[in-house]
Tab-separated table of C-alpha atoms in Angstrom:
chain	number	residue	atom	x	y	z
A	1	MET	CA	-21.061	-15.050	6.829
A	2	ALA	CA	-23.873	-12.800	5.947
A	3	VAL	CA	-26.780	-12.365	8.539
A	4	HIS	CA	-30.552	-12.608	7.113
A	5	ASP	CA	-33.555	-11.742	8.124
A	6	HIS	CA	-36.610	-14.052	8.718
A	7	PRO	CA	-38.542	-13.617	5.635
A	8	HIS	CA	-41.521	-13.380	8.070
A	9	ARG	CA	-40.341	-10.854	10.335
A	10	ARG	CA	-39.108	-8.277	7.931
A	11	ARG	CA	-40.143	-4.996	8.766
A	12	ALA	CA	-41.244	-2.827	6.032
A	13	ALA	CA	-39.004	0.507	5.764
A	14	ARG	CA	-40.942	3.539	7.176
A	15	PRO	CA	-39.686	7.111	6.434
A	16	ALA	CA	-38.534	8.562	9.547
A	17	SER	CA	-41.065	11.351	10.912
A	18	PRO	CA	-39.780	14.963	11.171
A	19	HIS	CA	-40.025	16.597	14.435
A	20	ALA	CA	-41.472	20.189	15.126
A	21	ASP	CA	-37.947	21.859	14.518
A	22	GLY	CA	-38.262	19.950	11.005
A	23	THR	CA	-34.872	17.349	11.495
A	24	ALA	CA	-35.591	13.979	10.938
A	25	SER	CA	-35.288	11.530	13.784
A	26	VAL	CA	-32.137	8.822	13.443
A	27	PRO	CA	-33.477	5.287	14.318
A	28	ALA	CA	-31.627	3.549	17.136
A	29	GLY	CA	-28.460	1.530	16.371
A	30	ALA	CA	-28.379	3.815	12.764
A	31	VAL	CA	-24.557	3.595	11.833
A	32	THR	CA	-23.472	7.636	10.652
A	33	ALA	CA	-20.592	8.306	8.598
A	34	ALA	CA	-18.144	10.098	10.167
A	35	PRO	CA	-17.770	13.940	9.732
A	36	ALA	CA	-15.484	14.859	6.523
A	37	GLY	CA	-12.804	16.437	8.859
A	38	THR	CA	-12.211	13.691	10.746
A	39	ARG	CA	-11.996	11.240	7.731
A	40	GLY	CA	-9.179	13.620	6.537
A	41	TYR	CA	-7.218	13.249	9.418
A	42	VAL	CA	-7.916	9.334	9.491
A	43	PHE	CA	-6.625	9.027	5.933
A	44	ALA	CA	-3.535	11.431	6.545
A	45	GLY	CA	-2.735	9.556	9.287
A	46	LEU	CA	-2.529	6.369	7.623
A	47	ARG	CA	-0.534	7.997	4.517
A	48	LEU	CA	2.306	9.369	6.628
A	49	LEU	CA	2.518	6.003	8.395
A	50	THR	CA	2.470	4.309	5.356
A	51	GLY	CA	5.313	6.724	3.512
A	52	PHE	CA	7.765	5.945	6.708
A	53	VAL	CA	7.292	2.650	5.939
A	54	PHE	CA	8.907	3.096	2.250
A	55	LEU	CA	11.319	5.915	3.360
A	56	TRP	CA	12.605	3.449	6.459
A	57	ALA	CA	13.119	0.522	3.891
A	58	PHE	CA	15.159	2.996	1.656
A	59	LEU	CA	17.066	4.282	4.512
A	60	ASP	CA	17.597	1.134	5.743
A	61	LYS	CA	18.737	-0.251	2.818
A	62	THR	CA	21.006	2.553	2.025
A	63	PHE	CA	23.137	3.053	5.199
A	64	GLY	CA	22.931	-0.656	7.031
A	65	PHE	CA	21.532	0.535	10.034
A	66	GLY	CA	21.291	-3.183	11.349
A	67	TYR	CA	17.658	-3.884	11.063
A	68	ALA	CA	16.845	-5.526	8.391
A	69	THR	CA	20.226	-4.580	6.382
A	70	PRO	CA	23.410	-5.670	8.597
A	71	SER	CA	25.550	-2.522	9.166
A	72	GLY	CA	28.103	-2.496	6.392
A	73	LYS	CA	25.933	-3.794	4.197
A	74	GLY	CA	24.209	-0.953	3.000
A	75	TRP	CA	23.671	0.331	-0.718
A	76	ILE	CA	26.434	2.951	-0.414
A	77	GLU	CA	29.026	0.759	1.297
A	78	GLY	CA	28.384	-1.429	-1.828
A	79	GLY	CA	25.765	-3.668	-0.960
A	80	SER	CA	22.728	-4.874	-3.173
A	81	PRO	CA	19.393	-4.197	-2.337
A	82	THR	CA	17.812	-6.797	-4.475
A	83	ARG	CA	20.446	-9.335	-4.121
A	84	GLY	CA	19.147	-10.951	-0.638
A	85	PHE	CA	15.806	-10.881	-1.329
A	86	LEU	CA	15.629	-11.999	-4.766
A	87	GLY	CA	18.582	-14.547	-4.601
A	88	ALA	CA	16.570	-16.179	-2.010
A	89	VAL	CA	13.488	-16.666	-4.058
A	90	ALA	CA	12.606	-20.493	-3.682
A	91	VAL	CA	9.442	-20.754	-5.049
A	92	GLY	CA	6.983	-19.521	-7.952
A	93	PRO	CA	6.797	-19.332	-11.669
A	94	MET	CA	9.161	-16.339	-11.790
A	95	GLU	CA	11.561	-17.801	-9.650
A	96	SER	CA	14.125	-17.843	-12.016
A	97	VAL	CA	13.203	-14.712	-13.448
A	98	PHE	CA	14.124	-13.095	-9.979
A	99	HIS	CA	17.536	-14.898	-9.492
A	100	ASP	CA	18.524	-13.209	-12.912
A	101	TRP	CA	17.214	-9.905	-11.685
A	102	ALA	CA	19.070	-10.233	-7.767
A	103	GLY	CA	22.025	-7.887	-7.860
A	104	ALA	CA	21.433	-6.383	-11.027
A	105	ALA	CA	22.376	-2.212	-11.116
A	106	TRP	CA	19.534	-1.459	-12.782
A	107	ALA	CA	17.138	-3.772	-10.765
A	108	ASP	CA	18.733	-2.169	-7.432
A	109	TRP	CA	18.120	1.641	-9.211
A	110	LEU	CA	14.802	0.830	-9.801
A	111	PHE	CA	13.995	-0.279	-6.279
A	112	MET	CA	15.742	2.271	-4.590
A	113	LEU	CA	14.299	5.020	-6.133
A	114	GLY	CA	11.011	3.675	-6.385
A	115	LEU	CA	10.997	3.293	-2.467
A	116	LEU	CA	12.115	6.678	-2.306
A	117	GLY	CA	9.725	8.135	-4.788
A	118	ILE	CA	7.065	6.895	-2.955
A	119	ALA	CA	7.765	7.542	0.208
A	120	ILE	CA	8.518	11.204	-1.168
A	121	ALA	CA	4.855	11.825	-2.700
A	122	LEU	CA	3.178	9.864	0.437
A	123	LEU	CA	4.692	12.246	3.007
A	124	ALA	CA	4.134	15.149	1.103
A	125	GLY	CA	0.982	14.520	-0.235
A	126	ILE	CA	1.091	14.898	-3.769
A	127	GLY	CA	1.203	12.500	-6.769
A	128	LEU	CA	-0.253	9.608	-5.073
A	129	TRP	CA	-2.226	8.070	-8.102
A	130	LEU	CA	1.636	8.004	-9.531
A	131	ALA	CA	2.874	6.654	-5.894
A	132	ALA	CA	-0.366	3.593	-6.326
A	133	ALA	CA	0.756	2.636	-9.641
A	134	ALA	CA	4.101	2.358	-8.665
A	135	GLY	CA	3.554	0.918	-5.465
A	136	SER	CA	0.726	-1.391	-6.859
A	137	VAL	CA	3.724	-3.144	-9.124
A	138	MET	CA	6.233	-3.082	-6.912
A	139	MET	CA	4.074	-5.031	-4.378
A	140	ALA	CA	2.885	-7.477	-6.940
A	141	LEU	CA	6.289	-8.224	-7.893
A	142	MET	CA	6.992	-8.678	-4.270
A	143	TRP	CA	4.127	-10.869	-3.669
A	144	ALA	CA	5.003	-12.925	-6.530
A	145	ALA	CA	8.515	-13.532	-5.257
A	146	GLU	CA	7.093	-14.880	-2.150
A	147	TRP	CA	4.364	-16.840	-4.063
A	148	PRO	CA	1.738	-17.583	-0.900
A	149	PRO	CA	-0.241	-20.058	-3.217
A	150	ALA	CA	2.166	-22.702	-2.739
A	151	ARG	CA	2.200	-25.374	-0.063
A	152	HIS	CA	6.022	-26.341	-0.634
A	153	LEU	CA	9.167	-24.640	-1.893
A	154	SER	CA	11.059	-25.722	-4.805
A	155	ASP	CA	13.313	-28.274	-2.789
A	156	GLY	CA	9.905	-29.637	-1.486
A	157	SER	CA	10.145	-28.340	2.202
A	158	PRO	CA	7.138	-26.333	3.518
A	159	SER	CA	6.475	-22.576	2.306
A	160	MET	CA	5.098	-21.977	5.712
A	161	SER	CA	2.618	-19.560	3.999
A	162	THR	CA	-0.036	-18.220	6.413
A	163	ASN	CA	-2.590	-17.410	3.797
A	164	PRO	CA	-2.936	-18.693	0.175
A	165	PHE	CA	-3.606	-15.347	-1.452
A	166	VAL	CA	-3.804	-12.290	0.822
A	167	ASP	CA	-0.298	-11.233	2.379
A	168	TYR	CA	0.851	-7.557	3.532
A	169	HIS	CA	2.280	-7.024	0.098
A	170	LEU	CA	-1.406	-6.715	-1.224
A	171	ILE	CA	-2.535	-4.808	1.852
A	172	TYR	CA	-0.254	-2.537	0.928
A	173	ALA	CA	-1.094	-1.987	-2.664
A	174	VAL	CA	-4.991	-1.591	-1.782
A	175	VAL	CA	-3.908	1.490	1.064
A	176	LEU	CA	-1.976	3.097	-2.053
A	177	VAL	CA	-4.909	2.802	-4.040
A	178	ALA	CA	-7.353	3.901	-1.177
A	179	LEU	CA	-5.242	7.000	-0.058
A	180	ALA	CA	-5.207	7.945	-3.758
A	181	ALA	CA	-8.835	7.769	-4.077
A	182	ALA	CA	-9.573	9.437	-0.860
A	183	GLY	CA	-7.238	12.618	-2.098
A	184	ALA	CA	-5.303	11.775	0.913
A	185	GLY	CA	-2.666	14.747	0.420
A	186	ALA	CA	-5.342	17.497	1.296
A	187	THR	CA	-4.780	17.137	5.076
A	188	TRP	CA	-1.209	17.327	6.463
A	189	GLY	CA	0.069	17.631	2.897
A	190	LEU	CA	0.726	19.368	-0.026
A	191	GLY	CA	-1.984	17.866	-2.194
A	192	ARG	CA	-4.044	21.446	-2.458
A	193	ALA	CA	-1.478	23.226	-3.496
A	194	TRP	CA	-0.102	20.770	-5.770
A	195	ALA	CA	-3.572	20.544	-7.633
A	196	ARG	CA	-3.793	23.420	-8.338
A	197	LEU	CA	-0.765	23.397	-10.293
A	198	PRO	CA	-1.772	24.209	-13.679
A	199	VAL	CA	0.757	21.063	-14.962
A	200	VAL	CA	-1.248	19.180	-12.501
A	201	ASP	CA	-4.504	20.706	-13.390
A	202	ARG	CA	-4.224	19.677	-16.771
A	203	ASN	CA	-2.954	16.012	-16.315
A	204	ARG	CA	-5.203	14.878	-13.499
A	205	TRP	CA	-3.094	11.550	-13.548
A	206	LEU	CA	-0.330	13.891	-11.615
A	207	LEU	CA	-2.870	13.845	-8.355
């Protein structure tokens, strides 16, 4: 909800009066941006936490730690990282497509390599634009699999969707793009060294 000043109460903007020492006064209540160093630490922390989210998903699905993936159902034990999720899709225009993909070897490999690649990029602070692109595609597909706009599943039961558009998959996608745009690999990461590599210098989309 936007808040507007009453047109008769709006005051004309006045330039700040310089002090004797040549510095400009800051109006009371003015919002100032955080120092560049602080922003770097905040984005670095967000990058590392997000990277761990992807890394943990990869490890749990690979080894079956008993969290989202039951013990004995890990990928290395013959389990499929995609069969459970995609096979349970019960809503949306891509329901039958996801059922066809569920448990396919190519889908398992792409999904797991995507999780690992995104995790490594985020934790190391390199290739953040590639991670953002791959992660956004992955999150978009997972969003389509859950299909939040639907009020009911294919069998007519309530979908229990909490929001018809925004869910955590979209939030993750936006976070990945924001980290890449902010150059979040420069702090607590290898971003600066990565950017100096000749191949990266010639191909800035590798940043």
